PDB file of C-alpha atoms and ligand atoms in Angstrom:
ATOM      1  CA  MET A   1     -51.414 -17.516  65.683  1.00  0.00           C
ATOM      2  CA  SER A   2     -47.677 -18.350  63.566  1.00  0.00           C
ATOM      3  CA  ASP A   3     -45.811 -17.444  60.732  1.00  0.00           C
ATOM      4  CA  VAL A   4     -45.533 -20.077  58.214  1.00  0.00           C
ATOM      5  CA  SER A   5     -42.865 -19.559  55.221  1.00  0.00           C
ATOM      6  CA  LEU A   6     -42.902 -22.258  52.037  1.00  0.00           C
ATOM      7  CA  MET A   7     -41.527 -22.745  49.220  1.00  0.00           C
ATOM      8  CA  VAL A   8     -44.541 -23.677  47.211  1.00  0.00           C
ATOM      9  CA  ASN A   9     -44.139 -24.957  43.546  1.00  0.00           C
ATOM     10  CA  GLY A  10     -41.246 -22.719  43.165  1.00  0.00           C
ATOM     11  CA  LYS A  11     -42.476 -19.428  44.789  1.00  0.00           C
ATOM     12  CA  ARG A  12     -41.389 -18.461  48.342  1.00  0.00           C
ATOM     13  CA  VAL A  13     -44.609 -17.695  50.246  1.00  0.00           C
ATOM     14  CA  SER A  14     -45.583 -16.597  53.809  1.00  0.00           C
ATOM     15  CA  GLY A  15     -48.640 -16.086  55.765  1.00  0.00           C
ATOM     16  CA  ALA A  16     -50.043 -16.533  59.145  1.00  0.00           C
ATOM     17  CA  ALA A  17     -52.000 -19.675  60.438  1.00  0.00           C
ATOM     18  CA  GLU A  18     -53.215 -20.817  63.912  1.00  0.00           C
ATOM     19  CA  ASP A  19     -51.562 -23.006  65.077  1.00  0.00           C
ATOM     20  CA  ARG A  20     -54.102 -26.309  64.516  1.00  0.00           C
ATOM     21  CA  THR A  21     -54.273 -25.257  60.771  1.00  0.00           C
ATOM     22  CA  LEU A  22     -52.986 -28.354  58.653  1.00  0.00           C
ATOM     23  CA  LEU A  23     -51.208 -28.000  55.459  1.00  0.00           C
ATOM     24  CA  VAL A  24     -54.060 -29.166  53.409  1.00  0.00           C
ATOM     25  CA  HIS A  25     -55.853 -26.135  54.469  1.00  0.00           C
ATOM     26  CA  PHE A  26     -53.244 -23.824  54.135  1.00  0.00           C
ATOM     27  CA  LEU A  27     -52.586 -24.576  50.625  1.00  0.00           C
ATOM     28  CA  ARG A  28     -56.357 -24.422  49.813  1.00  0.00           C
ATOM     29  CA  GLU A  29     -57.501 -21.458  51.571  1.00  0.00           C
ATOM     30  CA  ASN A  30     -54.345 -19.055  52.386  1.00  0.00           C
ATOM     31  CA  LEU A  31     -52.839 -19.549  48.781  1.00  0.00           C
ATOM     32  CA  GLY A  32     -55.906 -20.645  46.661  1.00  0.00           C
ATOM     33  CA  LEU A  33     -54.149 -23.889  45.680  1.00  0.00           C
ATOM     34  CA  THR A  34     -57.636 -25.881  45.418  1.00  0.00           C
ATOM     35  CA  GLY A  35     -56.267 -28.530  43.483  1.00  0.00           C
ATOM     36  CA  THR A  36     -55.223 -30.201  46.201  1.00  0.00           C
ATOM     37  CA  HIS A  37     -58.501 -31.897  47.687  1.00  0.00           C
ATOM     38  CA  VAL A  38     -60.024 -32.928  51.240  1.00  0.00           C
ATOM     39  CA  GLY A  39     -62.124 -36.290  50.666  1.00  0.00           C
ATOM     40  CA  CYS A  40     -62.196 -37.583  54.308  1.00  0.00           C
ATOM     41  CA  ASP A  41     -61.679 -36.750  57.932  1.00  0.00           C
ATOM     42  CA  THR A  42     -59.880 -39.780  58.445  1.00  0.00           C
ATOM     43  CA  SER A  43     -56.186 -39.858  56.489  1.00  0.00           C
ATOM     44  CA  GLN A  44     -57.750 -42.657  54.643  1.00  0.00           C
ATOM     45  CA  CYS A  45     -58.669 -41.187  51.054  1.00  0.00           C
ATOM     46  CA  GLY A  46     -55.267 -40.074  49.911  1.00  0.00           C
ATOM     47  CA  ALA A  47     -57.207 -37.078  48.069  1.00  0.00           C
ATOM     48  CA  CYS A  48     -54.590 -34.414  49.465  1.00  0.00           C
ATOM     49  CA  VAL A  49     -51.400 -36.021  48.718  1.00  0.00           C
ATOM     50  CA  VAL A  50     -48.564 -33.095  48.103  1.00  0.00           C
ATOM     51  CA  HIS A  51     -45.144 -33.668  48.117  1.00  0.00           C
ATOM     52  CA  VAL A  52     -42.808 -32.444  50.982  1.00  0.00           C
ATOM     53  CA  ASP A  53     -39.469 -32.144  50.618  1.00  0.00           C
ATOM     54  CA  GLY A  54     -39.435 -34.072  47.725  1.00  0.00           C
ATOM     55  CA  LYS A  55     -41.553 -37.079  49.565  1.00  0.00           C
ATOM     56  CA  ALA A  56     -45.422 -37.861  48.970  1.00  0.00           C
ATOM     57  CA  VAL A  57     -47.397 -36.732  52.460  1.00  0.00           C
ATOM     58  CA  LYS A  58     -51.072 -36.701  53.028  1.00  0.00           C
ATOM     59  CA  SER A  59     -51.395 -32.747  53.688  1.00  0.00           C
ATOM     60  CA  CYS A  60     -54.137 -33.346  55.900  1.00  0.00           C
ATOM     61  CA  THR A  61     -51.555 -35.390  58.420  1.00  0.00           C
ATOM     62  CA  MET A  62     -49.130 -32.280  58.737  1.00  0.00           C
ATOM     63  CA  LEU A  63     -49.886 -29.030  60.400  1.00  0.00           C
ATOM     64  CA  ALA A  64     -48.873 -25.945  58.325  1.00  0.00           C
ATOM     65  CA  VAL A  65     -46.433 -24.609  60.904  1.00  0.00           C
ATOM     66  CA  GLN A  66     -44.888 -28.187  61.150  1.00  0.00           C
ATOM     67  CA  ALA A  67     -44.284 -27.940  57.180  1.00  0.00           C
ATOM     68  CA  SER A  68     -43.143 -24.419  57.503  1.00  0.00           C
ATOM     69  CA  GLY A  69     -39.393 -24.036  55.826  1.00  0.00           C
ATOM     70  CA  SER A  70     -40.203 -26.886  53.606  1.00  0.00           C
ATOM     71  CA  THR A  71     -40.570 -27.311  50.099  1.00  0.00           C
ATOM     72  CA  VAL A  72     -43.931 -27.993  48.739  1.00  0.00           C
ATOM     73  CA  LEU A  73     -44.927 -29.389  45.179  1.00  0.00           C
ATOM     74  CA  THR A  74     -48.960 -29.383  44.774  1.00  0.00           C
ATOM     75  CA  ILE A  75     -50.723 -30.589  41.408  1.00  0.00           C
ATOM     76  CA  GLU A  76     -50.455 -27.055  40.504  1.00  0.00           C
ATOM     77  CA  GLY A  77     -46.709 -27.154  40.193  1.00  0.00           C
ATOM     78  CA  LEU A  78     -46.400 -30.363  38.315  1.00  0.00           C
ATOM     79  CA  ALA A  79     -46.821 -29.611  34.882  1.00  0.00           C
ATOM     80  CA  ASN A  80     -43.986 -27.468  32.696  1.00  0.00           C
ATOM     81  CA  GLY A  81     -46.410 -24.409  31.569  1.00  0.00           C
ATOM     82  CA  ALA A  82     -48.271 -26.270  28.767  1.00  0.00           C
ATOM     83  CA  ASP A  83     -46.666 -29.160  28.759  1.00  0.00           C
ATOM     84  CA  LEU A  84     -48.065 -31.647  31.266  1.00  0.00           C
ATOM     85  CA  HIS A  85     -45.838 -33.871  32.913  1.00  0.00           C
ATOM     86  CA  PRO A  86     -45.741 -37.631  32.087  1.00  0.00           C
ATOM     87  CA  VAL A  87     -47.512 -38.771  34.881  1.00  0.00           C
ATOM     88  CA  GLN A  88     -50.252 -36.096  33.996  1.00  0.00           C
ATOM     89  CA  ALA A  89     -50.278 -36.714  30.401  1.00  0.00           C
ATOM     90  CA  ALA A  90     -50.421 -41.029  31.075  1.00  0.00           C
ATOM     91  CA  PHE A  91     -53.387 -40.146  33.377  1.00  0.00           C
ATOM     92  CA  LYS A  92     -55.262 -38.422  30.425  1.00  0.00           C
ATOM     93  CA  GLU A  93     -54.084 -40.777  27.545  1.00  0.00           C
ATOM     94  CA  HIS A  94     -55.190 -43.887  29.514  1.00  0.00           C
ATOM     95  CA  HIS A  95     -58.136 -42.437  31.121  1.00  0.00           C
ATOM     96  CA  GLY A  96     -57.187 -42.953  34.213  1.00  0.00           C
ATOM     97  CA  LEU A  97     -60.171 -40.883  35.662  1.00  0.00           C
ATOM     98  CA  GLN A  98     -63.717 -40.085  35.968  1.00  0.00           C
ATOM     99  CA  CYS A  99     -65.258 -37.651  38.436  1.00  0.00           C
ATOM    100  CA  GLY A 100     -61.454 -36.607  39.048  1.00  0.00           C
ATOM    101  CA  PHE A 101     -61.466 -35.611  42.645  1.00  0.00           C
ATOM    102  CA  CYS A 102     -58.825 -38.388  43.424  1.00  0.00           C
ATOM    103  CA  THR A 103     -57.042 -37.490  40.670  1.00  0.00           C
ATOM    104  CA  PRO A 104     -54.406 -34.978  42.357  1.00  0.00           C
ATOM    105  CA  GLY A 105     -53.544 -37.175  45.151  1.00  0.00           C
ATOM    106  CA  MET A 106     -53.393 -39.936  42.782  1.00  0.00           C
ATOM    107  CA  ILE A 107     -50.959 -38.214  40.581  1.00  0.00           C
ATOM    108  CA  MET A 108     -48.838 -36.865  43.505  1.00  0.00           C
ATOM    109  CA  THR A 109     -48.826 -40.373  44.830  1.00  0.00           C
ATOM    110  CA  ALA A 110     -47.552 -41.970  41.563  1.00  0.00           C
ATOM    111  CA  THR A 111     -44.553 -39.382  40.592  1.00  0.00           C
ATOM    112  CA  ASP A 112     -43.606 -40.183  44.245  1.00  0.00           C
ATOM    113  CA  MET A 113     -43.941 -43.829  43.565  1.00  0.00           C
ATOM    114  CA  ILE A 114     -42.158 -43.792  40.075  1.00  0.00           C
ATOM    115  CA  SER A 115     -39.016 -41.928  41.226  1.00  0.00           C
ATOM    116  CA  ARG A 116     -38.649 -44.540  44.320  1.00  0.00           C
ATOM    117  CA  HIS A 117     -38.788 -46.792  41.395  1.00  0.00           C
ATOM    118  CA  PRO A 118     -36.532 -45.963  38.641  1.00  0.00           C
ATOM    119  CA  GLU A 119     -36.024 -50.057  37.625  1.00  0.00           C
ATOM    120  CA  GLY A 120     -39.475 -49.722  36.679  1.00  0.00           C
ATOM    121  CA  LEU A 121     -43.012 -50.911  38.212  1.00  0.00           C
ATOM    122  CA  ASP A 122     -44.853 -53.506  38.050  1.00  0.00           C
ATOM    123  CA  GLU A 123     -48.808 -54.015  38.169  1.00  0.00           C
ATOM    124  CA  ALA A 124     -48.394 -55.724  42.112  1.00  0.00           C
ATOM    125  CA  THR A 125     -46.613 -52.970  43.125  1.00  0.00           C
ATOM    126  CA  VAL A 126     -48.601 -50.310  41.832  1.00  0.00           C
ATOM    127  CA  ARG A 127     -51.499 -51.620  43.515  1.00  0.00           C
ATOM    128  CA  ALA A 128     -50.039 -51.981  46.620  1.00  0.00           C
ATOM    129  CA  GLU A 129     -48.528 -48.628  46.895  1.00  0.00           C
ATOM    130  CA  LEU A 130     -51.826 -47.231  46.002  1.00  0.00           C
ATOM    131  CA  ASP A 131     -53.190 -48.404  49.271  1.00  0.00           C
ATOM    132  CA  GLY A 132     -53.281 -44.751  50.792  1.00  0.00           C
ATOM    133  CA  ASN A 133     -55.538 -43.382  47.689  1.00  0.00           C
ATOM    134  CA  ILE A 134     -59.144 -44.593  47.356  1.00  0.00           C
ATOM    135  CA  CYS A 135     -60.389 -43.760  43.964  1.00  0.00           C
ATOM    136  CA  ARG A 136     -64.606 -43.787  44.410  1.00  0.00           C
ATOM    137  CA  CYS A 137     -65.014 -44.201  39.980  1.00  0.00           C
ATOM    138  CA  THR A 138     -62.327 -46.524  38.571  1.00  0.00           C
ATOM    139  CA  GLY A 139     -61.814 -49.683  39.631  1.00  0.00           C
ATOM    140  CA  TYR A 140     -58.447 -48.439  39.568  1.00  0.00           C
ATOM    141  CA  HIS A 141     -57.670 -50.553  36.627  1.00  0.00           C
ATOM    142  CA  ASN A 142     -56.670 -47.439  34.196  1.00  0.00           C
ATOM    143  CA  ILE A 143     -55.356 -45.556  37.102  1.00  0.00           C
ATOM    144  CA  VAL A 144     -52.924 -48.984  37.126  1.00  0.00           C
ATOM    145  CA  LYS A 145     -52.315 -49.027  33.367  1.00  0.00           C
ATOM    146  CA  ALA A 146     -51.607 -45.045  33.495  1.00  0.00           C
ATOM    147  CA  ILE A 147     -48.760 -45.473  36.227  1.00  0.00           C
ATOM    148  CA  LEU A 148     -47.412 -47.901  34.204  1.00  0.00           C
ATOM    149  CA  ALA A 149     -47.126 -46.445  31.024  1.00  0.00           C
ATOM    150  CA  ALA A 150     -45.485 -43.051  32.729  1.00  0.00           C
ATOM    151  CA  SER A 151     -43.136 -44.845  34.572  1.00  0.00           C
ATOM    152  CA  THR A 152     -42.009 -46.622  30.979  1.00  0.00           C
ATOM    153  CA  THR A 153     -41.877 -43.342  29.502  1.00  0.00           C
ATOM    154  CA  MET A 154     -39.866 -41.695  32.277  1.00  0.00           C
ATOM    155  CA  LYS A 155     -37.726 -44.703  32.602  1.00  0.00           C
ATOM    156  CA  GLY A 156     -37.060 -44.108  28.581  1.00  0.00           C
ATOM    157  CA  SER A 157     -36.469 -40.567  28.586  1.00  0.00           C
ATOM    158  CA  LYS A 158     -34.169 -41.057  31.715  1.00  0.00           C
ATOM    159  CA  GLY A 159     -32.410 -43.302  29.925  1.00  0.00           C
ATOM    160  CA  LYS A 160     -32.016 -41.267  26.455  1.00  0.00           C
ATOM    161  CA  ALA A 161     -31.047 -38.376  28.713  1.00  0.00           C
ATOM    162  CA  LYS A 162     -27.905 -40.196  29.978  1.00  0.00           C
ATOM    163  CA  GLN A 163     -27.043 -41.653  26.592  1.00  0.00           C
ATOM    164  CA  ALA A 164     -27.074 -38.129  25.357  1.00  0.00           C
ATOM    165  CA  ALA A 165     -25.214 -36.861  28.302  1.00  0.00           C
TER     166      ALA A 165
HETATM  167  S1  FES B 201     -58.366 -35.617  53.120  1.00  0.00           S
HETATM  168 FE1  FES B 201     -56.098 -36.238  53.555  1.00  0.00          FE
HETATM  169  S2  FES B 201     -56.101 -38.545  53.403  1.00  0.00           S
HETATM  170 FE2  FES B 201     -58.401 -37.932  53.001  1.00  0.00          FE
HETATM  171  S1  FES B 202     -61.945 -40.647  39.181  1.00  0.00           S
HETATM  172 FE1  FES B 202     -63.815 -40.214  40.791  1.00  0.00          FE
HETATM  173  S2  FES B 202     -63.081 -40.570  42.756  1.00  0.00           S
HETATM  174 FE2  FES B 202     -61.353 -41.183  41.286  1.00  0.00          FE
END
C-alpha cells in the first residue's frame, strides 16, 4: 500500500491505495466521486477522462500513486455551485446526451479541447479530437454541436473579460 495525496476539485485529499490501483478506481471507490465512469478495459472509451494538472487524461491509464501530488479536476468539480460550466450548459441546451454514460468524459475532453483552441473550433477538429471518446447513443451530432456552441460562448466571454479589463 502507498499513500496517495491529491488536490481534487479544490480539496486536499489523501488515502492509502494498493500500488496497482488505477486513478479512476481511487476517485470512484476511495473518494466516492462516481461521476467519472469506467466504460471499457482497453483504454478506448474515454468515459473516465478527468483533468490532471490541467490536461485531459484517461484516468484508467494512470495509477493513483503516479497521480499523487497532482491537481485533479473531475466532472463533480466543474460547475460553479448551482451554475453549470458553459460546456455542461451547452450539452444540456443542445441535447448532447441520451443515456449520459459517456457524458462526463465527453465534457472533460471538451473543456480541455476548448482551452487548447482559444481561437475557436471547427467541426472537423472537434470530430478528430473526440477520437478517444466513444458514445454508444447519440451519433455524435449533438455532442459536436454542443462543443462548437460552448467554444463560441467561451470565446465571447473571454473577449468581454478582456474588454472589461
Ligand atoms: S474506462 Fe478509461 S478509456 Fe474506457
Ligand atoms: S449518451 Fe449514451 S453513451 Fe453517450
